[in-house]
CSV table of C-alpha atoms and ligand atoms in Angstrom, one decimal:
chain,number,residue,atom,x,y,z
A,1,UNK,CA,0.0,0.0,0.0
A,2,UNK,CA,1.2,3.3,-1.0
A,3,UNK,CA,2.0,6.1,1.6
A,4,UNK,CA,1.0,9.4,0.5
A,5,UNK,CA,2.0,12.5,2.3
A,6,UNK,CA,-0.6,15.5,1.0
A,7,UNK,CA,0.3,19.5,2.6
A,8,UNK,CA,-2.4,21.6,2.7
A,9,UNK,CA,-5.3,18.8,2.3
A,10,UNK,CA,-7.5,21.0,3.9
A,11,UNK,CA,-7.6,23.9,1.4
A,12,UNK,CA,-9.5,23.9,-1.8
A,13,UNK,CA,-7.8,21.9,-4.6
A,14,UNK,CA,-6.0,19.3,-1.9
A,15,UNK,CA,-9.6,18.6,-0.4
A,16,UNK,CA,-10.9,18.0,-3.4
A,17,UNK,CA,-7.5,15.8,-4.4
A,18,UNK,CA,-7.7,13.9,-1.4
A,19,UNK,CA,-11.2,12.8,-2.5
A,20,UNK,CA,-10.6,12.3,-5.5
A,21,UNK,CA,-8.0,9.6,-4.3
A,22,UNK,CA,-10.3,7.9,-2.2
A,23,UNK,CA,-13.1,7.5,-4.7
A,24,UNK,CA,-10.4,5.9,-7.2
A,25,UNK,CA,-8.2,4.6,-5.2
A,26,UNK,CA,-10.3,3.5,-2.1
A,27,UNK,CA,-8.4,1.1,0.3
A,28,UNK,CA,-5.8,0.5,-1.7
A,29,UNK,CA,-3.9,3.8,-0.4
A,30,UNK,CA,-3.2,5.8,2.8
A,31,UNK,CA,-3.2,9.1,2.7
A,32,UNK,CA,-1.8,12.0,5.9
A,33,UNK,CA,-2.8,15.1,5.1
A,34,UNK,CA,-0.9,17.8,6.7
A,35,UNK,CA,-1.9,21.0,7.1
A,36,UNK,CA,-1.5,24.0,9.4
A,37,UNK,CA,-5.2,25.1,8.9
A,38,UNK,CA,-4.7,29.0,8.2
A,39,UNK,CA,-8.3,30.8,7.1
A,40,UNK,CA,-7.8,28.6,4.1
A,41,UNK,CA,-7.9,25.0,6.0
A,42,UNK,CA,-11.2,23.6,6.4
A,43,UNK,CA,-11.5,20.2,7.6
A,44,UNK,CA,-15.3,20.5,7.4
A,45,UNK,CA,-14.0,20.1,3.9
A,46,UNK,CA,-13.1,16.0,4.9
A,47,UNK,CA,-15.8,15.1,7.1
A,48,UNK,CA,-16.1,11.7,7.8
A,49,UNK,CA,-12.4,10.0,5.7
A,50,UNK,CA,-10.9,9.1,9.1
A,51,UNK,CA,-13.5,6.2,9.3
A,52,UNK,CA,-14.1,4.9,5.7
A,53,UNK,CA,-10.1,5.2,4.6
A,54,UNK,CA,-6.4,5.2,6.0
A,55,UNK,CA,-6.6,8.2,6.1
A,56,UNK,CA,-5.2,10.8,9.0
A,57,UNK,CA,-5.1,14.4,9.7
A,58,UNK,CA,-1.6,16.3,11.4
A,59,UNK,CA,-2.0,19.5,11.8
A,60,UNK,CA,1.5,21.3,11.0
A,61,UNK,CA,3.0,23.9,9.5
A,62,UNK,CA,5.4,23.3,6.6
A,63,UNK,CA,7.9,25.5,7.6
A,64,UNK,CA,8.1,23.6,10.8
A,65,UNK,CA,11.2,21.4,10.2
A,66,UNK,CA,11.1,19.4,13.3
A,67,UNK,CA,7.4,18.5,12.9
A,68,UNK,CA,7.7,17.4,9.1
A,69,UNK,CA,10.9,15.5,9.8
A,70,UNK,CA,9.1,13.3,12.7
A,71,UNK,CA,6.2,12.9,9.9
A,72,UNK,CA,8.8,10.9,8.1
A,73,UNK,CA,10.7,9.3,10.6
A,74,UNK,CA,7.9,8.0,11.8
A,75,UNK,CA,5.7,6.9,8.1
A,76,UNK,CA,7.6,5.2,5.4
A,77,UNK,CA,6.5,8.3,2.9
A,78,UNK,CA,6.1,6.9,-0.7
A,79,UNK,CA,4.7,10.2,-2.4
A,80,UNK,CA,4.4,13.7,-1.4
A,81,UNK,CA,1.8,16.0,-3.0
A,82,UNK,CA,2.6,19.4,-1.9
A,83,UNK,CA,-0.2,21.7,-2.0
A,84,UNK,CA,0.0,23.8,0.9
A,85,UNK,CA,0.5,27.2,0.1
A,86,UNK,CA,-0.6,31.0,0.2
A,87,UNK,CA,-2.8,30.9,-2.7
A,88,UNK,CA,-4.5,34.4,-3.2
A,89,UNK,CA,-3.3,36.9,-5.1
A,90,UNK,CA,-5.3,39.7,-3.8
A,91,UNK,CA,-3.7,38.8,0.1
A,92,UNK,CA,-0.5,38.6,-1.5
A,93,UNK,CA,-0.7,42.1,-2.9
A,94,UNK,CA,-1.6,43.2,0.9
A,95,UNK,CA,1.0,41.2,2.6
A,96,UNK,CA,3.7,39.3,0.6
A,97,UNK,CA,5.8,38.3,3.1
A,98,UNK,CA,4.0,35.1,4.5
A,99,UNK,CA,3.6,34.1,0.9
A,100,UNK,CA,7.7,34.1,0.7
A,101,UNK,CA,7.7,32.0,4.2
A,102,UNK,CA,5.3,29.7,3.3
A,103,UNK,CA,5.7,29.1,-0.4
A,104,UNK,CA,9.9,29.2,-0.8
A,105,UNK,CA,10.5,28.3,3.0
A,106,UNK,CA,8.1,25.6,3.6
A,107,UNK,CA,8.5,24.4,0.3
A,108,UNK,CA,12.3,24.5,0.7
A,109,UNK,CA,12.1,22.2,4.2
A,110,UNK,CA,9.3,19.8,2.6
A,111,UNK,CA,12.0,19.1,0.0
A,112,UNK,CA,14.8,18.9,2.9
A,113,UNK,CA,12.6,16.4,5.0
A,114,UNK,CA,12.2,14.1,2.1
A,115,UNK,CA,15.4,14.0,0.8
A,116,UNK,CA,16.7,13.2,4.4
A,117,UNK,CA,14.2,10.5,4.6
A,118,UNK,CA,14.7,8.9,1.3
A,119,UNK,CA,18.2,9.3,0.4
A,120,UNK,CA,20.7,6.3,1.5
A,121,UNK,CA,24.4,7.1,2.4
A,122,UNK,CA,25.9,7.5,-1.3
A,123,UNK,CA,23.2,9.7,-2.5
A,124,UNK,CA,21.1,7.6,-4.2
A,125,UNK,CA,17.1,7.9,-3.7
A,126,UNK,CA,15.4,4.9,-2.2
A,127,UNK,CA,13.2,3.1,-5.8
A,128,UNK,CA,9.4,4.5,-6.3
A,129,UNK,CA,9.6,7.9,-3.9
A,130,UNK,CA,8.0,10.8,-5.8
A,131,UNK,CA,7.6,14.4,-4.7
A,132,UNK,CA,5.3,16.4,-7.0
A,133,UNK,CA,4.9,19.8,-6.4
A,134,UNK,CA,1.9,21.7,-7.5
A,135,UNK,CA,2.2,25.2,-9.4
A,136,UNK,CA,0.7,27.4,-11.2
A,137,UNK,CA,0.3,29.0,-14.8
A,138,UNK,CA,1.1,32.6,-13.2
A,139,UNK,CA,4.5,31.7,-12.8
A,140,UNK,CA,4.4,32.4,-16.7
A,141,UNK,CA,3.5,35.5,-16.6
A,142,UNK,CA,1.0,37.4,-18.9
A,143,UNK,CA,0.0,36.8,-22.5
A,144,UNK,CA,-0.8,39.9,-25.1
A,145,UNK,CA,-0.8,38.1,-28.0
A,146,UNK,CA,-3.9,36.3,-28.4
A,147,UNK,CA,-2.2,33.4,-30.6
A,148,UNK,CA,0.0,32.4,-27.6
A,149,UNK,CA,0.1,29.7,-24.7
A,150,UNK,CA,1.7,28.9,-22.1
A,151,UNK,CA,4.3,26.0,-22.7
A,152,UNK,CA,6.5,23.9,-20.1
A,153,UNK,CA,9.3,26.3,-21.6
A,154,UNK,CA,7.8,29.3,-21.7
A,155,UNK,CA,10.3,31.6,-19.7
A,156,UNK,CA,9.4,32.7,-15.9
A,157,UNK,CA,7.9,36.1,-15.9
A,158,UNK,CA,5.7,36.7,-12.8
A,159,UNK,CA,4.5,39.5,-11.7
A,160,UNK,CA,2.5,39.1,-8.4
A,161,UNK,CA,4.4,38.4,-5.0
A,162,UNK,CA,2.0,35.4,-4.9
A,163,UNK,CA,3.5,33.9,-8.5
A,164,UNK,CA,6.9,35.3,-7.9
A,165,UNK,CA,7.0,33.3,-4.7
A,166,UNK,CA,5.6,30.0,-6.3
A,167,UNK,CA,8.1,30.4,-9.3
A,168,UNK,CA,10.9,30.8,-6.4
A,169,UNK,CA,9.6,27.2,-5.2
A,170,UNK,CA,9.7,25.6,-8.5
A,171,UNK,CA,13.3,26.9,-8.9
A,172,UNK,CA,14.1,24.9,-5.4
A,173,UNK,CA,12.4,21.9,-6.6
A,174,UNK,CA,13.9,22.1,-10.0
A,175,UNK,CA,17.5,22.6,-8.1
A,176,UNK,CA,17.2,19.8,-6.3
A,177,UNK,CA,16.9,17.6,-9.1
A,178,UNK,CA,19.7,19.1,-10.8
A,179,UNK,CA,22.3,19.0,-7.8
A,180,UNK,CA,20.7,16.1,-6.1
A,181,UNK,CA,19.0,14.0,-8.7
A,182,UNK,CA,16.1,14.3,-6.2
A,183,UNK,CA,12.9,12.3,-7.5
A,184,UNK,CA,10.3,15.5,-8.3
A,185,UNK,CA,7.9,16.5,-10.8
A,186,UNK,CA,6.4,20.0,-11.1
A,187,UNK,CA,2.7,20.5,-12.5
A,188,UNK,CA,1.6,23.8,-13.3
A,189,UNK,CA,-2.3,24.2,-13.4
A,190,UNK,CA,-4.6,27.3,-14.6
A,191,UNK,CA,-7.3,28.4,-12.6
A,192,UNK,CA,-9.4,25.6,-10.8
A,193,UNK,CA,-13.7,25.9,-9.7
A,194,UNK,CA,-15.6,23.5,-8.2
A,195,UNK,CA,-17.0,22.5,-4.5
A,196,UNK,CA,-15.3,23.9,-1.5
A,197,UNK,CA,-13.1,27.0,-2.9
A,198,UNK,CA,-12.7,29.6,-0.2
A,199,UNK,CA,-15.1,33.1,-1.3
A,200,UNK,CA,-12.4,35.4,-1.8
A,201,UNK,CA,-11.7,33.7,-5.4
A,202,UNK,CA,-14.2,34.7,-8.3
A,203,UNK,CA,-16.3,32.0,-8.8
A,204,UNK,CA,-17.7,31.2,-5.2
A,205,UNK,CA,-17.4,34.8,-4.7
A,206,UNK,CA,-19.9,35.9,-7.0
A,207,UNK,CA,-22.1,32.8,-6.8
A,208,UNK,CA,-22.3,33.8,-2.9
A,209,UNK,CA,-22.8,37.9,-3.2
A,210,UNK,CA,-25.4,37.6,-6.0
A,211,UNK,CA,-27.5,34.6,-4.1
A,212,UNK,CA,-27.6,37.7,-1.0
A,213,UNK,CA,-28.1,40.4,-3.3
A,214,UNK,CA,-24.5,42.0,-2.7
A,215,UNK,CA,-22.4,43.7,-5.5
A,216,UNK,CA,-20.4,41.4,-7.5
A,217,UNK,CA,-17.3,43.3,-8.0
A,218,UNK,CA,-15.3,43.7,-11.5
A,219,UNK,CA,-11.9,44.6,-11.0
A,220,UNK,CA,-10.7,46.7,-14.4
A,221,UNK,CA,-12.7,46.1,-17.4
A,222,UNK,CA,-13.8,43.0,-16.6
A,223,UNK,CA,-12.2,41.8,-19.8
A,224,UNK,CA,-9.1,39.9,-18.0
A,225,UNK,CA,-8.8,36.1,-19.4
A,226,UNK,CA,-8.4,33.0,-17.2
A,227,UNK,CA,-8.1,29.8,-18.1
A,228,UNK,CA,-10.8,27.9,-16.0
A,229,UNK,CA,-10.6,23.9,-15.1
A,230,UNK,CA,-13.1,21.7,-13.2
A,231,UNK,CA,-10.9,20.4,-10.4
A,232,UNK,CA,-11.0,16.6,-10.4
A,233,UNK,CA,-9.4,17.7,-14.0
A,234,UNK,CA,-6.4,19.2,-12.3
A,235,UNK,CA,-6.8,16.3,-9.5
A,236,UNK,CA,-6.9,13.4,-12.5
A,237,UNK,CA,-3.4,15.1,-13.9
A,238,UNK,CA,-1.4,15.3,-10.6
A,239,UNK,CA,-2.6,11.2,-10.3
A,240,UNK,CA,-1.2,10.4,-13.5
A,241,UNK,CA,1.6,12.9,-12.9
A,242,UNK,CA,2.9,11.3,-9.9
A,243,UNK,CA,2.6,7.7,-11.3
A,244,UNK,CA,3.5,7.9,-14.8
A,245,UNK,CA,5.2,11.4,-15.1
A,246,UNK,CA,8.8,11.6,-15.8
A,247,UNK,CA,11.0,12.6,-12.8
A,248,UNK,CA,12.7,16.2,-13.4
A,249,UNK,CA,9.6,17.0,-15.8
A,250,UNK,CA,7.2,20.0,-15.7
A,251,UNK,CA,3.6,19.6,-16.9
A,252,UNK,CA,1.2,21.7,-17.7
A,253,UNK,CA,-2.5,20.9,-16.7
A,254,UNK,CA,-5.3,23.2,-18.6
A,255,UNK,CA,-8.7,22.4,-21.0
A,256,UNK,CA,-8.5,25.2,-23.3
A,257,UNK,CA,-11.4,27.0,-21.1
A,258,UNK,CA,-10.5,30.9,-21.8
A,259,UNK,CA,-13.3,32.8,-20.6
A,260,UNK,CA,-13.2,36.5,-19.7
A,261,UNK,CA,-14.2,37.5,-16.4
A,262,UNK,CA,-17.4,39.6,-17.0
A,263,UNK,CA,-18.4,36.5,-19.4
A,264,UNK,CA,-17.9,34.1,-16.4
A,265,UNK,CA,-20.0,36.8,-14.1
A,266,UNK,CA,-22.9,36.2,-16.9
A,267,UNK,CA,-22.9,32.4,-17.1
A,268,UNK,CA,-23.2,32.4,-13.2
A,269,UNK,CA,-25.9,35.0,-13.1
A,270,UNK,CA,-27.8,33.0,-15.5
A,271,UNK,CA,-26.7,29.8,-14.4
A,272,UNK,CA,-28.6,30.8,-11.0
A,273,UNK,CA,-31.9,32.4,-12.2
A,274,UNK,CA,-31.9,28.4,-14.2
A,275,UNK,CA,-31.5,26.3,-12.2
A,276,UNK,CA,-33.0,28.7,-8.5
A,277,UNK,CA,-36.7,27.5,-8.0
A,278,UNK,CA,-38.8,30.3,-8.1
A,279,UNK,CA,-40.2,30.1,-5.0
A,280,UNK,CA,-36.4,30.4,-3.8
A,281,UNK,CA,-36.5,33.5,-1.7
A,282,UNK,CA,-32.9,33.7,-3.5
A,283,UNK,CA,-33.7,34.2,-6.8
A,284,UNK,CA,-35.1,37.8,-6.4
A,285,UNK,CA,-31.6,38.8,-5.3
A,286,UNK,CA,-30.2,37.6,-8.5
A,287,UNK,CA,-29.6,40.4,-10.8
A,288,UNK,CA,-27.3,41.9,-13.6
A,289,UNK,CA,-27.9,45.3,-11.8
A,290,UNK,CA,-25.4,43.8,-9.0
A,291,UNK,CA,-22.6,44.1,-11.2
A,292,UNK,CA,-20.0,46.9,-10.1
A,293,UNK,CA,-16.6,47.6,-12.0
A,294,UNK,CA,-14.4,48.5,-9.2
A,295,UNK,CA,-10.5,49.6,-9.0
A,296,UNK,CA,-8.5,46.9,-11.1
A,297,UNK,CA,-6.1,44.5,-9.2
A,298,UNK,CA,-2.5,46.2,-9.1
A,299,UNK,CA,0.2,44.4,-11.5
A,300,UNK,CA,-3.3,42.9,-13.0
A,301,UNK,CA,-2.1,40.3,-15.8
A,302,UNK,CA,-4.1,40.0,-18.7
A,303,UNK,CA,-4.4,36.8,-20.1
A,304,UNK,CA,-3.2,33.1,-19.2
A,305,UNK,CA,-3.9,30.0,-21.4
A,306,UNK,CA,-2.5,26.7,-20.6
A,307,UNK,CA,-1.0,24.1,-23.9
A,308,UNK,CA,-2.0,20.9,-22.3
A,309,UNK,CA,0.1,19.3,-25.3
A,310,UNK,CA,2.7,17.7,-23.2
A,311,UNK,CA,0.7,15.9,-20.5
A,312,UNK,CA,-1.9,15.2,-23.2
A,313,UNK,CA,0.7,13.6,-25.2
A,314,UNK,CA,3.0,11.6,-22.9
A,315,UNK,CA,0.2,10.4,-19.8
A,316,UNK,CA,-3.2,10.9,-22.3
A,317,UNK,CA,-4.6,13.1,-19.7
A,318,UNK,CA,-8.1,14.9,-21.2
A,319,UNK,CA,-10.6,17.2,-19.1
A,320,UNK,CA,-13.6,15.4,-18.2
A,321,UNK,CA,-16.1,17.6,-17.4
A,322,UNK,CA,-17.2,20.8,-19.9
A,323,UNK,CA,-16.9,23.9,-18.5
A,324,UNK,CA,-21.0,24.4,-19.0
A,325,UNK,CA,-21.3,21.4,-17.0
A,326,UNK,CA,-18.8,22.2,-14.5
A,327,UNK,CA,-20.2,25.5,-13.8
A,328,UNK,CA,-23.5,23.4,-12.9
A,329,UNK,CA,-22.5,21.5,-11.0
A,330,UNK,CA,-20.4,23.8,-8.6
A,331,UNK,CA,-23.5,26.1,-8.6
A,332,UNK,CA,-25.8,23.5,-7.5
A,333,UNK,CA,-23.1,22.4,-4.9
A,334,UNK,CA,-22.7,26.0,-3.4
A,335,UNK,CA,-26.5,25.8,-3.2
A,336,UNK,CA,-26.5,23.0,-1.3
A,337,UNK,CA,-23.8,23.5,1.3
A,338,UNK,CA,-25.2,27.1,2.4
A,339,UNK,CA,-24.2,25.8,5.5
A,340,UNK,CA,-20.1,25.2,4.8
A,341,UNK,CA,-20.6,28.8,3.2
A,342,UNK,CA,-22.1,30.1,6.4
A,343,UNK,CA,-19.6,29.0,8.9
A,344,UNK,CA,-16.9,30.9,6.2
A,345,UNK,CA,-18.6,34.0,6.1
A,346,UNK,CA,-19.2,34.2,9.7
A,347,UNK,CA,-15.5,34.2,11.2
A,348,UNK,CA,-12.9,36.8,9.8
A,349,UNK,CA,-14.2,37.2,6.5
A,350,UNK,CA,-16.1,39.9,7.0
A,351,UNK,CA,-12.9,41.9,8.2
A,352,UNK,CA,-11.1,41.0,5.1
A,353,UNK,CA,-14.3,41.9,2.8
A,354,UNK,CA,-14.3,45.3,4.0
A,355,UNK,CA,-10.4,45.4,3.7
A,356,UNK,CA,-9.9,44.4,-0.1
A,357,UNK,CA,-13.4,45.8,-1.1
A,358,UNK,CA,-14.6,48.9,1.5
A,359,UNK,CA,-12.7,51.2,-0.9
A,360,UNK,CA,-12.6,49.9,-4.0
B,401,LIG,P1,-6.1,27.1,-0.7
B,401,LIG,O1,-5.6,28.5,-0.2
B,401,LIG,O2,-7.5,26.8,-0.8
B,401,LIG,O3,-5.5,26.0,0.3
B,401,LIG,C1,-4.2,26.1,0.9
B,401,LIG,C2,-4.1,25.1,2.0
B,401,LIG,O4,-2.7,25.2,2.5
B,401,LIG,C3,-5.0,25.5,3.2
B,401,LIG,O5,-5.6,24.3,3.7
B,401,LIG,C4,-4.0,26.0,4.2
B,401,LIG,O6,-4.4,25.8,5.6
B,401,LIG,C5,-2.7,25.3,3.9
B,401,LIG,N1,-1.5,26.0,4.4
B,401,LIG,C6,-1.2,27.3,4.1
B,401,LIG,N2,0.0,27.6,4.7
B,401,LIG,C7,0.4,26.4,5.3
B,401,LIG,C8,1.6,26.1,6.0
B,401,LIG,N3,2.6,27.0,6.2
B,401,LIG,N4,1.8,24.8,6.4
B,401,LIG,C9,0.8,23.9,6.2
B,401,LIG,N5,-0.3,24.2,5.5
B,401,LIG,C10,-0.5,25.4,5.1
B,401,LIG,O7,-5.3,26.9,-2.0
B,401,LIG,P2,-5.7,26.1,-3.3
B,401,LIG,O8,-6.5,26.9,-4.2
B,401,LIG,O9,-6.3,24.8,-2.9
B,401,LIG,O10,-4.3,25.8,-4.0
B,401,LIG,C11,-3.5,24.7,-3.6
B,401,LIG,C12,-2.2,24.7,-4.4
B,401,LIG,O11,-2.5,24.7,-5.8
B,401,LIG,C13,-1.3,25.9,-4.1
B,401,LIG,O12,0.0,25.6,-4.1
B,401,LIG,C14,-1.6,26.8,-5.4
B,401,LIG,O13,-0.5,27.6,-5.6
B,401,LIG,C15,-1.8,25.8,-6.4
B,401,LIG,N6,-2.7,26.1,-7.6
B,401,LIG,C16,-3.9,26.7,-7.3
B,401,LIG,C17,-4.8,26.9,-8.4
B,401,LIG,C18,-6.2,27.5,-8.2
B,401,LIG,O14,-6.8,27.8,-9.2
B,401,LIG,N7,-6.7,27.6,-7.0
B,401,LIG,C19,-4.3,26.7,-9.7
B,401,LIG,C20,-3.0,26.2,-9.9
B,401,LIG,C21,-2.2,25.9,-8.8
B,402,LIG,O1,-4.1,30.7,-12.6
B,402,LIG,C1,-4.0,29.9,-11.5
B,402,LIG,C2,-4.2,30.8,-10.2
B,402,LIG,O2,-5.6,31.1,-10.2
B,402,LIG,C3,-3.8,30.1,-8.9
B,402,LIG,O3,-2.4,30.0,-9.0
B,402,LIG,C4,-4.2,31.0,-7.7
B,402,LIG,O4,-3.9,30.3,-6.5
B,402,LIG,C5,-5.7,31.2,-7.8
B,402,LIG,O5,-6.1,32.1,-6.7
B,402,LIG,C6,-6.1,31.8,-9.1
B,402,LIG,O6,-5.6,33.2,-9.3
B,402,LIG,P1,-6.4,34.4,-9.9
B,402,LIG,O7,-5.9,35.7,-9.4
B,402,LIG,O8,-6.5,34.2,-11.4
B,402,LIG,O9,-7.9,34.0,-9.3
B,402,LIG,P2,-9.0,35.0,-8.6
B,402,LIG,O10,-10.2,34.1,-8.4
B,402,LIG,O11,-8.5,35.7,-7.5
B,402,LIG,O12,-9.3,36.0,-9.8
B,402,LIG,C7,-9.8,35.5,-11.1
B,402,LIG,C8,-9.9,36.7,-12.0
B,402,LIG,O13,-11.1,37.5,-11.5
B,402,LIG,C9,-8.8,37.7,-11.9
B,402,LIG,O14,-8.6,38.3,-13.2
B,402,LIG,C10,-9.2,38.8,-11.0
B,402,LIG,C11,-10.7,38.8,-11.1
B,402,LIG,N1,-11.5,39.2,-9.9
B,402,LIG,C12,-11.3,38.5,-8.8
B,402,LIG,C13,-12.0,38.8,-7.7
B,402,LIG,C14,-11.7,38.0,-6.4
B,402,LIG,C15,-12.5,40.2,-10.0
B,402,LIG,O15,-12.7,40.8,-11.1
B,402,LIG,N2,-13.2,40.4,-8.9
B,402,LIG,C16,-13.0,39.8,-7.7
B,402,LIG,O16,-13.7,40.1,-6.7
């Protein structure tokens, strides 16, 4: 049985990832998630695993070297997923310094702690251990001509303390397989949706202001391009990543989804006044007259779009789900978890709202 260690299970993506594993993998596979549950770390977001799986929560800090060193002393670690991260832009605009602690430093000792635990006395790696790190397509940068993509060598150009900080960590991760043949792989995903992403990202954002009848906030013109994935996409990629990906590689995971911003603000609205019964007190709230273009993001980039060519090609990953489908059914899943929604919104989010949107 294969031992995987998973940072930052608790946020978004490695929720959904951990999950995803079960349902595939089911007993087959053990899985500690490790996580040091900042705002971002929900473990509502894994009710109910510790009974039906091996599967077992630590709560840590990745930058806490003595605490992810006894994680492997005491497991015999076959994979590590590393997910945890600062992950919003917007925070990283207000604060950048815990995005340089967490995402070089803690990616830096994750690294340490498995290359400790899985490298004998001559320097060679024990057979089968894989670390893969996950990434992003921002480490690219921005694209202005409309023709172009984002490939595996597309130089680094990032512009956001959040991207510069995750390109930092693929350079460590890349650096240790150069000097140390370390066994890693890099993925670098576009922007994931789907259940249990934290409302300071666009899509549960707006899905959550317009069902209370709150502005839905446009930063610029609205005309910005991401390059949107269902997330058991990204999840199926870093599986076949980590099995059948070649050590030393980068991959870039995307479905050719471009959408602009104030298109995706549409498809939600409309998505809502759908699929909202109308005796849904709900529905009355929803409304194109919400729609406020507000100060753009500083540094704002443009455009990202991912060429999936290379994982396409060598592991035959394909998207799944259609964005029009997708979009369904992580509308009808934020309609039915008001509740995980509620117990967000009531802590310190409020405090932030009014932070990154009272003046805007
Ligand atoms: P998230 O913010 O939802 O979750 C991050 C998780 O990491 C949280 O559970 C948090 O508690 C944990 N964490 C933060 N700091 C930690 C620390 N010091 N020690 C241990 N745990 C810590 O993020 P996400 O959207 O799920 O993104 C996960 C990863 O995927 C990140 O590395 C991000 O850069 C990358 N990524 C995200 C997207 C996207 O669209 N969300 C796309 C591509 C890549
Ligand atoms: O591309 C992958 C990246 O996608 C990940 O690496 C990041 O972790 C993830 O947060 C995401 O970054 P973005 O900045 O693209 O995502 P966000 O949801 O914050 O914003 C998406 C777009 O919507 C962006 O152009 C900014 C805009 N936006 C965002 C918010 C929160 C608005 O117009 N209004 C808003 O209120």
């Amino acid at each position: 049985m294969k031992t995987y260690l998973v940072t930052g299970g608790a946020g978004f993506i490695g929720s959904n990832f951990i999950h995803y594993m079960f349902r595939k993998y089911g007993d087959q596979i053990r899985i500690i998630n490790v996580d040091a549950l900042t705002y971002a770390g929900n473990l509502e977001n894994l009710k109910g695993l510790e009974e039906k799986y091996h599967y077992e929560f630590v709560k840590a800090d990745i930058r806490d070297k003595k605490a992810i060193s006894a994680i492997f002393k005491d497991n015999d670690i076959d994979y590590v997923v590393n997910f945890a991260a600062e992950s919003h832009v917007d925070r990283s605009i207000e604060n950048p310094e815990i995005f340089v602690e967490t995402n070089v430093l803690g990616t830096l000792i994750m690294l340490n702690s498995a290359k400790d635990a899985w490298e004998d006395k001559d320097g060679n790696f024990k057979e089968g251990k894989r670390f893969l790190h996950v990434s992003t397509d921002e480490v690219y940068g921005s694209l202005e001509d409309p023709d172009d993509y984002f490939y595996e060598d597309t130089p680094y150009s990032p512009h956001s303390p959040y991207s510069a900080s995750k390109a930092s960590s693929d350079f460590l991760v890349k650096a240790y397989v150069d000097t140390y043949h370390f066994p890693a792989v890099i993925t670098n995903c576009s922007n994931n949706y789907g259940p249990y992403q934290f409302p300071e990202k666009l899509i549960p954002l707006i899905i959550n202001n317009a069902l209370h009848g709150k502005e839905l906030p446009v930063y610029g013109d609205g005309k910005n391009v991401r390059d949107w994935l269902y997330v058991d996409d990204h999840c199926k990629g870093i599986d076949m990543v980590l099995n059948g990906g070649r050590i030393g590689e980068k991959y870039n995971i995307g479905g050719h989804n471009e959408k602009q911003n104030i298109e995706i603000i549409h498809i939600i609205l409309d998505t809502l006044k759908e699929i909202l019964p109308d005796d849904d007190d709900r529905k009355k709230n929803v409304s194109e007259d919400l729609i406020k273009f507000v100060t753009d993001r500083k540094g704002h980039d443009r455009r990202y779009a991912i060429a999936p060519d290379k994982i396409k090609k060598e592991l035959s990953w394909e998207p799944e789900t259609r964005f029009e489908e997708g979009i369904k059914k992580t509308i009808a899943w934020y309609l039915q978890n008001e509740e995980w929604m509620e117990h967000i919104t009531s802590g310190d989010y409020a405090d932030y709202y009014e932070k990154m949107y009272g003046r805007r």
